[in-house]
Short mmCIF file of C-alpha atoms in Angstrom, two decimals:
data_model
loop_
_atom_site.label_atom_id
_atom_site.label_comp_id
_atom_site.label_asym_id
_atom_site.label_seq_id
_atom_site.Cartn_x
_atom_site.Cartn_y
_atom_site.Cartn_z
CA MET Z 222 -10.97 115.51 105.23
CA GLY Z 223 -11.19 118.54 103.03
CA LYS Z 224 -11.75 120.75 106.07
CA SER Z 225 -8.68 119.22 107.79
CA ASN Z 226 -6.51 119.98 104.76
CA ASP Z 227 -7.91 123.51 104.65
CA ILE Z 228 -7.00 124.09 108.30
CA THR Z 229 -3.49 122.72 107.78
CA ALA Z 230 -2.98 124.94 104.73
CA TYR Z 231 -4.33 127.91 106.65
CA ARG Z 232 -1.94 127.32 109.52
CA ARG Z 233 1.00 126.96 107.15
CA LYS Z 234 0.02 130.24 105.42
CA LYS Z 235 -0.18 132.12 108.75
CA LYS Z 236 3.16 130.66 109.81
CA ARG Z 237 4.78 131.88 106.56
CA GLU Z 238 3.22 135.32 107.00
CA GLY Z 239 4.51 135.53 110.58
CA PHE Z 240 7.99 134.54 109.45
CA LEU Z 241 7.94 137.23 106.71
CA LEU Z 242 6.76 139.83 109.19
CA ARG Z 243 9.65 138.92 111.52
CA LEU Z 244 12.06 138.98 108.56
CA LEU Z 245 10.98 142.41 107.32
CA PRO Z 246 12.52 144.51 110.14
CA ALA Z 247 15.77 142.57 109.85
CA GLY Z 248 15.81 143.26 106.11
CA ILE Z 249 15.24 146.96 106.65
CA VAL Z 250 18.10 147.07 109.18
CA ALA Z 251 20.38 145.18 106.76
CA VAL Z 252 19.61 147.61 103.92
CA GLY Z 253 20.22 150.55 106.26
CA ILE Z 254 23.58 149.14 107.33
CA ALA Z 255 24.55 148.58 103.70
CA LEU Z 256 23.66 152.19 102.80
CA ILE Z 257 25.68 153.48 105.74
CA ILE Z 258 28.69 151.39 104.69
CA ILE Z 259 28.45 152.64 101.11
CA ASN Z 260 28.20 156.26 102.28
CA ALA Z 261 30.38 155.90 105.36
CA GLU Z 262 32.65 158.83 104.55
CA THR Z 263 29.74 161.24 104.25
CA VAL Z 264 27.69 159.86 107.13
CA PHE Z 265 30.45 159.72 109.71
CA ALA Z 266 32.45 162.80 108.63
CA PRO Z 267 30.60 165.19 110.97
CA LEU Z 268 30.91 162.70 113.84
CA GLU Z 269 34.58 161.90 113.37
CA GLY Z 270 35.85 164.84 115.38
CA ILE Z 271 33.26 164.36 118.10
CA ALA Z 272 34.20 160.70 118.62
CA LYS Z 273 37.91 161.43 118.54
CA ASN Z 274 37.40 164.38 120.83
CA PHE Z 275 35.40 162.27 123.30
CA PHE Z 276 38.18 159.73 123.72
CA GLU Z 277 41.29 161.86 123.06
CA ARG Z 278 40.35 165.40 124.02
CA LYS Z 279 42.93 167.12 126.15
CA PRO Z 280 41.69 168.78 129.34
CA SER Z 281 40.50 172.34 128.92
CA GLY Z 282 42.75 175.01 130.32
CA GLU Z 283 41.60 177.21 133.17
CA ALA Z 284 39.90 180.46 132.27
CA GLY Z 285 41.86 183.68 132.61
CA PHE Z 286 44.79 185.55 131.14
CA PRO Z 287 47.61 185.47 130.31
CA VAL Z 288 47.32 182.29 128.26
CA ASN Z 289 50.70 180.56 128.05
CA LEU Z 290 51.73 179.63 124.50
CA PRO Z 291 52.25 175.90 123.90
CA GLY Z 292 55.66 176.29 122.28
CA SER Z 293 56.25 176.30 118.52
CA ALA Z 294 58.58 177.56 115.81
CA GLY Z 295 55.80 179.90 114.70
CA TYR Z 296 52.15 180.73 115.31
CA TYR Z 297 49.11 181.56 113.24
CA PHE Z 298 46.78 183.60 115.44
CA ASN Z 299 43.21 184.57 114.59
CA GLY Z 300 39.77 185.15 116.04
CA TYR Z 301 37.47 182.14 116.19
CA ASP Z 302 33.96 181.48 117.55
CA GLY Z 303 33.98 184.46 119.91
CA GLY Z 304 37.46 183.64 121.19
CA PHE Z 305 40.66 182.89 119.30
CA MET Z 306 42.68 180.06 117.78
CA LEU Z 307 46.36 179.21 117.49
CA LEU Z 308 47.94 177.05 114.79
CA THR Z 309 51.36 175.63 115.60
CA ASP Z 310 53.63 173.24 113.74
CA THR Z 311 51.88 170.28 115.39
CA TYR Z 312 48.49 171.35 116.85
CA VAL Z 313 45.51 173.61 116.36
CA TYR Z 314 44.34 175.13 119.66
CA MET Z 315 40.93 176.71 120.26
CA TYR Z 316 40.26 179.12 123.12
CA ALA Z 317 37.09 180.62 124.54
CA GLU Z 318 36.50 184.31 125.10
CA ASN Z 319 37.62 183.99 128.73
CA GLY Z 320 40.93 182.32 127.80
CA ALA Z 321 39.88 178.74 128.60
CA ARG Z 322 41.18 176.21 126.11
CA ASN Z 323 38.31 174.40 124.40
CA ASN Z 324 40.36 171.93 122.39
CA ALA Z 325 43.82 170.90 121.21
CA LEU Z 326 43.96 168.77 118.07
CA GLN Z 327 47.01 167.34 116.33
CA HIS Z 328 46.96 167.97 112.57
CA GLY Z 329 50.04 166.04 111.40
CA TYR Z 330 51.00 168.45 108.58
CA ALA Z 331 54.58 169.42 107.74
CA ASN Z 332 53.77 172.98 106.54
CA PRO Z 333 50.37 173.85 108.03
CA ARG Z 334 48.39 176.89 106.89
CA ALA Z 335 44.95 177.95 108.10
CA CYS Z 336 41.84 179.82 106.93
CA VAL Z 337 39.35 180.72 109.66
CA GLY Z 338 35.58 181.11 109.42
CA ASP Z 339 32.97 181.81 112.09
CA LYS Z 340 32.56 178.14 113.13
CA ARG Z 341 35.11 176.22 111.03
CA ILE Z 342 38.87 176.21 110.45
CA LEU Z 343 40.40 174.94 107.21
CA ILE Z 344 43.95 173.65 107.62
CA TYR Z 345 46.02 172.52 104.66
CA ASP Z 346 49.53 171.17 104.22
CA ARG Z 347 51.29 173.57 101.87
CA ASN Z 348 53.31 171.58 99.32
CA GLY Z 349 51.67 168.49 100.78
CA ARG Z 350 48.54 166.67 99.62
CA GLN Z 351 46.11 166.75 102.56
CA PHE Z 352 43.68 169.29 103.99
CA SER Z 353 41.16 169.15 106.85
CA LEU Z 354 38.15 171.04 108.09
CA TYR Z 355 37.87 171.47 111.87
CA GLY Z 356 35.07 172.54 114.17
CA LYS Z 357 35.07 173.29 117.87
CA ASN Z 358 34.52 169.59 118.63
CA GLY Z 359 37.25 168.26 116.35
CA ARG Z 360 38.00 167.32 112.77
CA VAL Z 361 34.96 167.30 110.50
CA TYR Z 362 36.74 165.63 107.57
CA GLU Z 363 40.11 165.15 105.93
CA ASN Z 364 40.60 165.04 102.18
CA GLY Z 365 43.39 165.30 99.65
CA GLY Z 366 44.60 164.81 96.10
CA ASP Z 367 47.39 163.39 93.99
CA ASP Z 368 48.99 166.80 93.37
CA ARG Z 369 50.58 169.16 95.87
CA ILE Z 370 48.59 171.95 97.48
CA VAL Z 371 49.67 175.52 96.80
CA TYR Z 372 46.89 177.48 98.45
CA ALA Z 373 43.39 177.09 99.90
CA GLU Z 374 40.49 179.29 100.98
CA LEU Z 375 37.39 178.82 103.13
CA GLY Z 376 33.96 180.17 102.20
CA GLU Z 377 31.14 181.55 104.35
CA SER Z 378 29.15 178.31 103.95
CA ASN Z 379 32.22 176.18 104.79
CA CYS Z 380 33.08 175.31 101.19
CA ALA Z 381 36.82 174.82 100.62
CA ALA Z 382 38.62 175.98 97.48
CA VAL Z 383 41.93 174.14 97.10
CA VAL Z 384 44.57 175.02 94.49
CA PHE Z 385 46.86 172.18 93.42
CA ARG Z 386 50.07 172.40 91.41
CA GLY Z 387 49.19 170.11 88.52
CA THR Z 388 51.50 167.68 86.74
CA VAL Z 389 49.81 168.32 83.38
CA TYR Z 390 48.24 171.71 84.17
CA ALA Z 391 49.87 174.75 85.75
CA SER Z 392 47.08 174.88 88.37
CA VAL Z 393 44.02 172.84 89.26
CA LEU Z 394 41.29 174.45 91.36
CA GLU Z 395 38.89 172.17 93.22
CA VAL Z 396 35.94 173.00 95.47
CA TYR Z 397 34.56 170.79 98.27
CA ASP Z 398 31.44 171.33 100.35
CA GLY Z 399 31.28 171.47 104.15
CA LYS Z 400 31.20 167.65 104.39
CA GLY Z 401 34.24 167.13 102.17
CA ARG Z 402 32.33 166.15 99.02
CA TRP Z 403 33.84 167.26 95.73
CA LYS Z 404 31.63 169.70 93.78
CA TYR Z 405 33.71 171.67 91.21
CA ARG Z 406 36.97 171.60 89.23
CA ARG Z 407 38.65 174.12 86.91
CA ARG Z 408 41.97 173.40 85.20
CA PHE Z 409 44.39 176.16 84.15
CA VAL Z 410 46.78 175.09 81.40
CA HIS Z 411 49.28 177.98 81.41
CA GLU Z 412 48.13 180.12 84.35
CA HIS Z 413 49.06 179.96 88.00
CA VAL Z 414 46.19 180.65 90.40
CA MET Z 415 47.31 183.23 92.93
CA ARG Z 416 44.21 183.92 95.00
CA VAL Z 417 40.60 182.72 95.33
CA ALA Z 418 37.56 184.16 97.12
CA PHE Z 419 34.01 182.83 97.47
CA THR Z 420 30.95 184.98 96.86
CA GLY Z 421 27.21 184.46 96.37
CA GLY Z 422 26.86 182.06 99.29
CA ASP Z 423 29.83 179.99 98.08
CA LYS Z 424 28.10 179.38 94.72
CA GLU Z 425 30.51 181.64 92.85
CA LEU Z 426 34.28 182.07 92.84
CA ILE Z 427 36.51 185.05 92.12
CA VAL Z 428 39.88 183.77 90.89
CA ALA Z 429 43.05 185.80 90.30
CA SER Z 430 45.64 184.07 88.14
CA ILE Z 431 48.84 185.06 86.39
CA GLY Z 432 50.21 183.90 83.02
CA PHE Z 433 52.37 185.21 80.22
CA ASP Z 434 51.29 187.41 77.35
CA SER Z 435 53.90 188.75 74.88
CA GLY Z 436 56.64 188.17 77.42
CA ASP Z 437 54.96 190.11 80.24
CA ASN Z 438 53.50 188.76 83.44
CA THR Z 439 49.79 189.33 82.93
CA ALA Z 440 47.26 188.84 85.71
CA CYS Z 441 43.56 188.39 85.18
CA VAL Z 442 40.52 188.06 87.40
CA ARG Z 443 37.62 185.73 86.59
CA LYS Z 444 34.25 184.97 88.07
CA PHE Z 445 33.04 181.35 87.95
CA ASP Z 446 29.75 179.67 88.74
CA THR Z 447 30.50 176.43 90.59
CA SER Z 448 27.27 174.87 89.29
CA SER Z 449 28.27 175.47 85.66
CA GLU Z 450 30.77 173.65 83.44
CA ASN Z 451 31.49 176.81 81.45
CA GLU Z 452 35.30 177.00 81.31
CA ASP Z 453 35.25 180.73 80.43
CA GLY Z 454 33.33 181.73 83.53
CA ILE Z 455 30.85 184.58 83.97
CA TRP Z 456 33.39 187.32 83.18
CA LYS Z 457 37.12 187.90 82.79
CA THR Z 458 39.08 191.09 83.49
CA VAL Z 459 42.71 191.52 82.47
CA LEU Z 460 44.82 193.67 84.79
CA PRO Z 461 47.70 195.91 83.61
CA PRO Z 462 51.01 194.09 82.94
CA ASN Z 463 53.36 193.12 85.77
CA GLU Z 464 50.77 193.25 88.55
CA LEU Z 465 51.04 190.43 91.10
CA PRO Z 466 47.77 189.71 92.97
CA PHE Z 467 48.16 189.41 96.75
CA ALA Z 468 44.57 189.35 98.00
CA ILE Z 469 40.91 189.43 96.95
CA TYR Z 470 37.97 190.77 98.93
CA CYS Z 471 34.39 190.33 97.68
CA GLY Z 472 31.80 192.85 98.80
CA ALA Z 473 28.15 193.05 97.86
CA GLU Z 474 28.76 195.43 94.94
CA ASN Z 475 32.54 195.67 94.55
CA ILE Z 476 35.59 193.45 94.53
CA PHE Z 477 38.97 194.61 95.81
CA VAL Z 478 41.98 193.06 94.07
CA LEU Z 479 45.18 193.98 95.90
CA CYS Z 480 48.40 193.73 93.92
CA ASP Z 481 52.03 194.54 94.65
CA THR Z 482 51.88 198.12 93.28
CA ALA Z 483 48.17 198.96 93.12
CA ILE Z 484 44.70 198.10 94.36
CA PHE Z 485 41.90 197.65 91.81
CA THR Z 486 38.18 197.93 92.45
CA LEU Z 487 36.02 195.78 90.13
CA ASP Z 488 32.28 195.80 89.65
CA ALA Z 489 31.00 192.53 91.15
CA LYS Z 490 28.42 191.94 88.41
CA SER Z 491 30.38 192.85 85.27
CA GLY Z 492 34.02 192.66 86.32
CA ALA Z 493 34.69 196.14 84.92
CA ILE Z 494 37.50 198.07 86.61
CA LYS Z 495 35.83 200.96 88.43
CA SER Z 496 38.95 202.49 89.93
CA ASP Z 497 42.58 201.89 90.79
CA TYR Z 498 44.96 203.34 93.32
CA VAL Z 499 48.72 203.06 92.78
CA TYR Z 500 50.95 203.07 95.87
CA ASP Z 501 54.74 203.34 96.26
CA GLY Z 502 56.66 200.95 98.45
CA THR Z 503 56.30 197.46 99.90
CA LEU Z 504 53.03 196.24 101.33
CA THR Z 505 53.24 195.40 105.05
CA ASP Z 506 49.60 194.59 105.83
CA TYR Z 507 46.03 195.28 104.72
CA SER Z 508 42.41 195.04 105.83
CA PHE Z 509 39.09 195.13 103.93
CA THR Z 510 35.40 195.61 104.61
CA ASP Z 511 32.50 196.42 102.28
CA LYS Z 512 32.89 200.09 103.22
CA ASN Z 513 36.64 200.63 103.40
CA ALA Z 514 40.13 199.34 102.61
CA ALA Z 515 43.24 200.09 104.66
CA LEU Z 516 46.83 199.54 103.45
CA LEU Z 517 50.00 199.69 105.51
CA VAL Z 518 52.92 200.40 103.16
CA SER Z 519 56.68 200.83 103.72
CA ASP Z 520 57.90 203.57 101.36
CA TYR Z 521 61.65 203.19 101.59
CA SER Z 522 62.37 206.00 99.13
CA ALA Z 523 60.54 208.41 101.44
CA GLY Z 524 61.84 206.73 104.60
CA ALA Z 525 58.35 206.35 105.99
CA LYS Z 526 55.65 203.82 106.70
CA ARG Z 527 52.27 205.01 105.47
CA LEU Z 528 48.67 204.17 106.28
CA ILE Z 529 46.29 204.59 103.32
CA VAL Z 530 42.49 204.43 103.55
CA LEU Z 531 40.12 204.00 100.59
CA ASP Z 532 36.33 203.92 100.50
CA GLY Z 533 34.18 200.98 99.35
CA ASN Z 534 34.44 202.08 95.70
CA GLY Z 535 38.23 202.34 95.82
CA GLY Z 536 38.25 206.11 96.12
CA PHE Z 537 41.06 207.74 98.10
CA LEU Z 538 40.06 208.94 101.58
CA SER Z 539 43.19 209.66 103.59
CA LEU Z 540 46.91 209.04 104.08
CA LYS Z 541 49.08 209.34 107.18
CA ASP Z 542 52.67 208.56 108.12
CA VAL Z 543 52.81 206.14 111.04
CA GLY Z 544 55.61 204.64 113.12
CA ASN Z 545 58.19 202.51 111.35
CA ASN Z 546 57.46 199.69 113.79
CA SER Z 547 53.82 199.49 112.67
CA ALA Z 548 53.18 195.85 111.77
CA GLN Z 549 49.42 195.28 111.47
CA VAL Z 550 46.32 197.17 110.38
CA GLU Z 551 42.71 196.12 110.96
CA ILE Z 552 39.27 197.65 110.38
CA TYR Z 553 36.78 196.96 113.15
CA ASP Z 554 33.36 198.28 114.02
CA ARG Z 555 33.05 200.25 117.22
CA ALA Z 556 29.73 201.72 118.33
CA GLY Z 557 28.39 201.57 114.77
CA SER Z 558 31.37 203.25 113.08
CA GLU Z 559 34.30 201.60 111.33
CA MET Z 560 37.61 202.45 112.97
CA ILE Z 561 41.17 201.80 111.79
CA TYR Z 562 43.50 200.07 114.28
CA VAL Z 563 47.30 199.97 113.85
CA LEU Z 564 49.61 197.85 116.02
CA GLU Z 565 52.99 199.44 116.69
CA SER Z 566 54.96 197.06 118.87
CA ASP Z 567 53.77 197.99 122.40
CA ARG Z 568 50.70 200.08 121.53
CA ILE Z 569 47.65 200.26 119.30
CA PHE Z 570 46.42 203.45 117.65
CA GLU Z 571 42.74 203.93 116.84
CA TYR Z 572 41.86 206.22 113.92
CA ASP Z 573 38.68 207.25 112.19
CA LYS Z 574 38.40 207.03 108.37
CA ALA Z 575 39.93 210.50 108.01
CA LEU Z 576 42.87 209.18 110.10
CA ASN Z 577 42.21 211.47 113.02
CA LEU Z 578 43.67 209.85 116.14
CA MET Z 579 40.80 208.80 118.44
CA SER Z 580 42.61 206.69 121.06
CA GLU Z 581 46.03 205.28 121.90
CA TYR Z 582 46.32 202.04 123.88
CA ASN Z 583 49.67 201.56 125.62
CA PHE Z 584 50.56 198.07 126.85
CA GLY Z 585 54.14 198.23 128.11
CA ASP Z 586 55.04 194.85 126.57
CA GLU Z 587 55.67 194.14 122.89
CA TYR Z 588 53.23 192.14 120.75
CA SER Z 589 53.40 190.79 117.22
CA LYS Z 590 49.67 190.56 116.41
CA PHE Z 591 46.27 191.50 117.80
CA ILE Z 592 42.58 190.65 117.46
CA LYS Z 593 39.72 192.89 118.55
CA ALA Z 594 36.68 190.97 119.83
CA LYS Z 595 33.77 193.00 121.24
CA GLU Z 596 35.46 195.55 123.52
CA ASN Z 597 38.68 193.59 124.11
CA PHE Z 598 42.06 193.19 122.45
CA TYR Z 599 43.69 189.74 122.31
CA LEU Z 600 47.44 190.29 122.00
CA LEU Z 601 49.99 187.71 120.81
CA GLY Z 602 53.25 188.11 122.69
CA TYR Z 603 56.50 186.20 122.83
CA ASP Z 604 55.23 183.41 125.09
CA THR Z 605 51.68 184.45 126.08
CA VAL Z 606 48.38 185.74 124.76
CA GLU Z 607 47.12 188.71 126.78
CA MET Z 608 43.70 190.36 126.90
CA ARG Z 609 43.23 194.08 127.40
CA ALA Z 610 39.86 195.81 127.61
CA LEU Z 611 39.40 198.94 125.55
CA SER Z 612 37.78 200.51 128.61
CA GLU Z 613 41.10 200.34 130.47
CA ASN Z 614 42.26 203.27 128.34
CA GLU Z 615 39.16 205.36 128.97
#
């Protein structure tokens, strides 16, 4: 009798163990599903664009040029992922090097603005509340805030710096990582943030802001560590009165701060002003690299448009009068040397750093903007994007 009871108990024990073993995988799956639900925004953010793109992607255009423009009140045109991109009032379009359209994605923003990286595009709704990060396969994430967006910038590691017009503060600067997760905030009580640039692998920020000191507009430049809560930042440099910051470029050793009457070169480590160059006239366009800066300036008092080139330390290199129709300046590498390219309506001039004319590319038609990619020009026209090889002029 005892042995019978022992066998029954043994069978019951094995049955319970079998049930628990069958229950364990189901429990693991349930916990996994719960974790995914809790972290759904982070988990599915990178897949959102892919899924949407799979079901809603518009057919790719045929390769070849000219590429017909989709029709818009205005275009933002820039290089992207070896090809180029177009931002219109309703869509962001991505094109391959051969002119084939890779994607067309509706953004839904009233006043869209874009910042372009190597593999990502940050689009924000100026004076709206939303911003999105896009990749070649679609939208990676969308995020936003309670306040209205004034300005945004994209870092090398896909971090986004977004400047909001605060209700309590003059400006609120927030930083999000490449998956849309919030990582940093800095509030400015009486200062308006004008420009932001990432440095140090997106771990540090250079911020140009403007406030009021003794009745004068006073701009200052600060360096912040996004992993620190120190409100004062790493350093602060006050610029001369009445300078309005337009752009910031961060090099390995120096920082260019371009203002409406001068360009300042700051030491990247200390923030000390190493040099300044004052220019006369109205800024038309500019371009920066670690080695050089190029400014295109309309000097109405002299009745001329001038091209100014500085070295990586802000030292003056050369100046040249160019055509009054000159609209864009870019610095690009060609065969290991940095060359200066100026678009003047229906042609592009190629200069060396001393502003000696090296080549002139005549196109016949008029264009409003250009991109140089490898040995080709992409040219934005009235209703098309054209491609011209540099070798055609040789």
